[in-house]
Short mmCIF file of C-alpha atoms and ligand atoms in Angstrom, two decimals:
data_model
loop_
_atom_site.label_atom_id
_atom_site.label_comp_id
_atom_site.label_asym_id
_atom_site.label_seq_id
_atom_site.Cartn_x
_atom_site.Cartn_y
_atom_site.Cartn_z
CA MET Q 1014 23.37 -22.00 -2.61
CA THR Q 1015 24.57 -24.00 -5.66
CA PRO Q 1016 27.75 -22.38 -7.04
CA TRP Q 1017 26.28 -21.61 -10.49
CA ILE Q 1018 23.32 -19.83 -8.90
CA SER Q 1019 25.63 -17.62 -6.84
CA ASP Q 1020 27.73 -16.95 -10.02
CA ARG Q 1021 24.60 -15.90 -11.90
CA LYS Q 1022 23.54 -13.72 -8.99
CA GLN Q 1023 26.96 -12.05 -8.91
CA LEU Q 1024 26.82 -11.52 -12.69
CA ALA Q 1025 23.39 -9.91 -12.40
CA MET Q 1026 24.66 -7.65 -9.59
CA ASP Q 1027 27.71 -6.66 -11.70
CA ASN Q 1028 25.44 -5.87 -14.64
CA LEU Q 1029 23.19 -3.78 -12.42
CA ASN Q 1030 26.12 -1.86 -10.95
CA GLY Q 1031 27.54 -1.34 -14.46
CA LEU Q 1032 24.21 0.04 -15.62
CA ARG Q 1033 24.01 2.37 -12.62
CA ASP Q 1034 27.55 3.66 -13.26
CA ALA Q 1035 26.70 4.25 -16.93
CA LEU Q 1036 23.55 6.13 -15.92
CA ASN Q 1037 25.47 8.24 -13.41
CA GLU Q 1038 28.05 9.14 -16.04
CA THR Q 1039 25.40 10.32 -18.51
CA ARG Q 1040 23.44 12.20 -15.84
CA ASP Q 1041 23.78 15.96 -16.06
CA ILE Q 1042 24.19 17.03 -12.44
CA THR Q 1043 23.52 20.67 -13.28
CA LYS Q 1044 19.94 19.87 -14.33
CA LYS Q 1045 16.83 18.76 -12.50
CA ARG Q 1046 16.46 14.97 -12.15
CA LEU Q 1047 13.81 13.55 -14.44
CA ASP Q 1048 13.45 10.07 -12.97
CA TYR Q 1049 11.94 11.28 -9.70
CA LEU Q 1050 8.80 9.65 -8.26
CA GLU Q 1051 5.54 11.22 -9.39
CA TRP Q 1052 3.24 12.27 -6.51
CA GLU Q 1053 0.73 9.52 -7.22
CA ASP Q 1054 3.38 6.78 -7.39
CA TYR Q 1055 4.85 8.14 -4.17
CA PHE Q 1056 1.52 7.94 -2.33
CA MET Q 1057 0.63 4.49 -3.63
CA ALA Q 1058 4.15 3.28 -2.84
CA THR Q 1059 3.67 4.59 0.70
CA ALA Q 1060 0.52 2.44 0.96
CA PHE Q 1061 2.45 -0.57 -0.35
CA LEU Q 1062 5.32 0.07 2.06
CA ALA Q 1063 2.87 0.24 4.97
CA ALA Q 1064 1.41 -3.10 3.82
CA LYS Q 1065 4.84 -4.65 4.37
CA ARG Q 1066 4.25 -4.17 8.11
CA SER Q 1067 1.22 -6.46 8.06
CA LYS Q 1068 1.49 -9.84 9.80
CA ASP Q 1069 -1.44 -11.27 7.82
CA PRO Q 1070 -0.07 -14.37 6.09
CA VAL Q 1071 -2.47 -14.12 3.13
CA THR Q 1072 -3.30 -10.52 2.31
CA GLN Q 1073 -1.26 -7.46 3.24
CA VAL Q 1074 -3.05 -4.16 2.69
CA GLY Q 1075 -1.79 -0.63 3.20
CA ALA Q 1076 -3.52 2.74 2.94
CA CYS Q 1077 -2.21 6.29 2.73
CA ILE Q 1078 -4.36 9.40 3.17
CA VAL Q 1079 -3.30 12.63 1.49
CA ASN Q 1080 -4.77 16.10 1.96
CA GLU Q 1081 -5.42 18.80 -0.64
CA ASP Q 1082 -1.87 20.16 -0.16
CA LYS Q 1083 -0.38 16.74 -1.02
CA ILE Q 1084 0.60 16.14 2.58
CA ILE Q 1085 0.31 12.63 3.98
CA VAL Q 1086 -2.03 12.81 6.97
CA GLY Q 1087 -2.56 9.13 7.76
CA VAL Q 1088 -1.04 5.74 7.02
CA GLY Q 1089 -2.20 2.28 8.10
CA TYR Q 1090 -2.04 -1.43 7.41
CA ASN Q 1091 -4.13 -4.42 8.42
CA GLY Q 1092 -3.33 -5.75 11.84
CA MET Q 1093 -4.69 -6.80 15.20
CA PRO Q 1094 -6.18 -4.05 17.40
CA LYS Q 1095 -4.04 -2.57 20.17
CA GLY Q 1096 -3.79 -4.94 23.12
CA CYS Q 1097 -4.74 -7.96 20.99
CA HIS Q 1098 -1.34 -9.50 20.54
CA ASP Q 1099 -0.63 -10.75 17.04
CA ASP Q 1100 1.06 -13.85 18.47
CA GLU Q 1101 -2.07 -14.72 20.43
CA PHE Q 1102 -4.91 -13.84 18.09
CA PRO Q 1103 -5.62 -16.12 15.11
CA TRP Q 1104 -4.37 -15.51 11.57
CA ASN Q 1105 -6.42 -18.42 10.37
CA LYS Q 1106 -9.58 -17.97 8.32
CA LYS Q 1107 -10.60 -21.55 7.60
CA THR Q 1108 -11.28 -23.01 10.99
CA GLU Q 1109 -13.65 -25.34 12.77
CA VAL Q 1110 -13.73 -23.05 15.78
CA ASP Q 1111 -15.97 -20.09 14.94
CA ASN Q 1112 -14.16 -17.46 16.96
CA ASP Q 1113 -10.73 -18.52 15.73
CA ASN Q 1114 -11.11 -16.59 12.51
CA LYS Q 1115 -8.90 -13.54 11.82
CA HIS Q 1116 -11.78 -11.71 10.13
CA LEU Q 1117 -13.42 -11.22 13.53
CA TYR Q 1118 -10.41 -9.32 14.85
CA VAL Q 1119 -8.23 -7.68 12.22
CA CYS Q 1120 -8.44 -3.90 11.84
CA HIS Q 1121 -8.39 -3.09 8.16
CA ALA Q 1122 -5.70 -0.86 6.70
CA GLU Q 1123 -8.19 1.85 5.71
CA LEU Q 1124 -9.66 2.08 9.22
CA ASN Q 1125 -6.18 2.21 10.76
CA ALA Q 1126 -5.12 4.97 8.35
CA ILE Q 1127 -8.21 6.99 9.31
CA ILE Q 1128 -7.68 6.44 13.04
CA ASN Q 1129 -3.97 7.26 12.74
CA LYS Q 1130 -4.70 10.65 11.16
CA ASN Q 1131 -2.43 13.45 12.31
CA SER Q 1132 -4.64 16.31 11.17
CA MET Q 1133 -7.83 17.78 12.57
CA ASN Q 1134 -10.05 16.15 9.97
CA LEU Q 1135 -9.88 14.36 6.63
CA LYS Q 1136 -12.18 16.68 4.70
CA ASN Q 1137 -11.57 16.45 0.93
CA CYS Q 1138 -8.65 14.06 1.39
CA THR Q 1139 -7.73 11.25 -1.01
CA MET Q 1140 -7.06 7.70 0.13
CA TYR Q 1141 -4.51 5.56 -1.75
CA VAL Q 1142 -5.13 1.92 -0.96
CA VAL Q 1143 -3.70 -1.40 -2.10
CA LEU Q 1144 -7.06 -3.20 -2.29
CA PHE Q 1145 -10.56 -1.86 -2.89
CA PRO Q 1146 -12.16 -1.03 0.49
CA CYS Q 1147 -14.71 -3.37 2.03
CA ASN Q 1148 -18.19 -2.12 3.04
CA GLU Q 1149 -17.18 -1.45 6.67
CA CYS Q 1150 -14.19 0.64 5.61
CA ALA Q 1151 -16.32 2.37 2.97
CA LYS Q 1152 -18.61 3.57 5.77
CA ALA Q 1153 -15.62 4.92 7.73
CA ILE Q 1154 -14.20 6.56 4.60
CA ILE Q 1155 -17.50 8.30 3.87
CA GLN Q 1156 -17.98 9.47 7.47
CA SER Q 1157 -14.42 10.77 7.69
CA GLY Q 1158 -14.87 13.28 4.85
CA ILE Q 1159 -12.47 11.60 2.40
CA LYS Q 1160 -13.62 12.48 -1.10
CA LYS Q 1161 -11.58 10.22 -3.37
CA VAL Q 1162 -10.31 6.64 -3.26
CA ILE Q 1163 -7.47 5.48 -5.51
CA TYR Q 1164 -6.99 1.74 -5.36
CA MET Q 1165 -4.57 -0.71 -6.90
CA SER Q 1166 -6.40 -4.03 -6.95
CA ASP Q 1167 -10.06 -4.80 -7.40
CA LYS Q 1168 -9.59 -8.56 -7.15
CA LYS Q 1169 -12.61 -8.91 -4.86
CA ALA Q 1170 -14.88 -6.94 -7.25
CA SER Q 1171 -17.49 -9.69 -7.41
CA LYS Q 1172 -17.84 -9.98 -3.61
CA ILE Q 1173 -20.99 -8.55 -2.07
CA LYS Q 1174 -18.94 -6.33 0.28
CA THR Q 1175 -17.19 -4.64 -2.64
CA VAL Q 1176 -20.46 -4.19 -4.51
CA ALA Q 1177 -21.94 -2.58 -1.37
CA SER Q 1178 -18.89 -0.28 -1.02
CA LYS Q 1179 -19.29 0.97 -4.57
CA ARG Q 1180 -23.00 1.53 -4.03
CA MET Q 1181 -22.28 3.62 -0.93
CA PHE Q 1182 -19.44 5.55 -2.58
CA GLU Q 1183 -21.65 6.44 -5.53
CA ALA Q 1184 -24.52 7.55 -3.28
CA ALA Q 1185 -22.17 9.60 -1.09
CA GLY Q 1186 -20.35 11.25 -3.98
CA ILE Q 1187 -16.98 9.62 -3.30
CA SER Q 1188 -15.07 9.09 -6.51
CA TYR Q 1189 -13.02 5.94 -6.94
CA GLN Q 1190 -10.44 5.20 -9.53
CA GLN Q 1191 -8.01 2.38 -10.26
CA PHE Q 1192 -4.37 3.36 -10.06
CA ILE Q 1193 -2.16 3.18 -13.12
CA PRO Q 1194 1.46 3.29 -11.96
CA ARG Q 1195 4.06 5.11 -14.02
CA SER Q 1196 6.63 2.47 -13.11
CA LYS Q 1197 5.69 -1.15 -12.32
CA LYS Q 1198 8.37 -1.51 -9.67
CA ILE Q 1199 10.10 0.82 -7.27
CA LEU Q 1200 13.39 -0.35 -5.84
CA ILE Q 1201 14.64 0.85 -2.50
CA ASP Q 1202 18.34 0.29 -2.16
CA PHE Q 1203 19.65 1.31 1.27
CA ASP Q 1204 23.19 1.30 -0.16
CA GLU Q 1205 22.40 3.79 -2.91
CA ILE Q 1206 23.25 6.82 -0.78
CA ASN Q 1207 26.82 5.53 -0.41
CA ASN Q 1208 27.44 5.38 -4.17
N1 LIG B 1560 -9.70 -3.45 1.68
C1 LIG B 1560 -9.21 -4.35 2.59
C2 LIG B 1560 -9.49 -5.69 2.47
C3 LIG B 1560 -8.95 -6.57 3.37
N2 LIG B 1560 -8.18 -6.11 4.37
C4 LIG B 1560 -7.53 -7.06 5.28
C5 LIG B 1560 -8.35 -7.89 6.20
C6 LIG B 1560 -7.54 -9.15 6.32
O1 LIG B 1560 -6.47 -8.97 7.23
C7 LIG B 1560 -6.98 -9.33 4.94
C8 LIG B 1560 -7.89 -10.14 4.03
O2 LIG B 1560 -7.63 -11.48 4.28
P1 LIG B 1560 -8.03 -12.64 3.24
O3 LIG B 1560 -9.50 -12.82 3.35
O4 LIG B 1560 -7.62 -12.19 1.86
O5 LIG B 1560 -7.25 -13.81 3.72
O6 LIG B 1560 -6.87 -8.01 4.45
C9 LIG B 1560 -7.90 -4.77 4.48
O7 LIG B 1560 -7.14 -4.34 5.37
N3 LIG B 1560 -8.44 -3.91 3.59
ZN1 ZN B 1561 -12.29 -2.99 5.28
#
């Protein structure tokens, strides 16, 4: 690293630590914390954290299913099915060889979250998902009993699969809503507990 970059990095770290100390000094430790994560941010952040497990080089998606008691009952991310090793199956999508396309193999985050459920059923649950579900996942969502989908990105809104998902959700009475985060970024600092 060039010396001036490392100096700037150190300066930024010092500023950050200074800010944290200042905040700690003004914090009233006899009162309830106010900068805690809201439920919704917590669930969407869980979906984003799950997405970090994805090996897909282009799009990492995560999904988190929550029941009516605000308990997380399923989490998943996009990845190869069990037994289909992610070093052996293709991550490519633009290929001459037809069956060398990841889209033939990858299990979507939503499907994995549904399959990974740790409760009897998903009746009236809400799914928090990084990207609007495709038509295949929409079918699984509907059949599973999930009643609400909260998504972050609708960047594939014009694709036929997304249009079909919305058509099915509307017919099946599944509400869907774009997520508006309270905070744009959530920082996880493993060292924080030592301060
Ligand atoms: N709602 C979605 C949409 C997509 N995925 C997965 C499937 C692939 O692994 C990747 C999309 O790849 P791209 O075509 O953007 O290169 O994301 C999902 O899990 N859930
Ligand atoms: Zn899907």
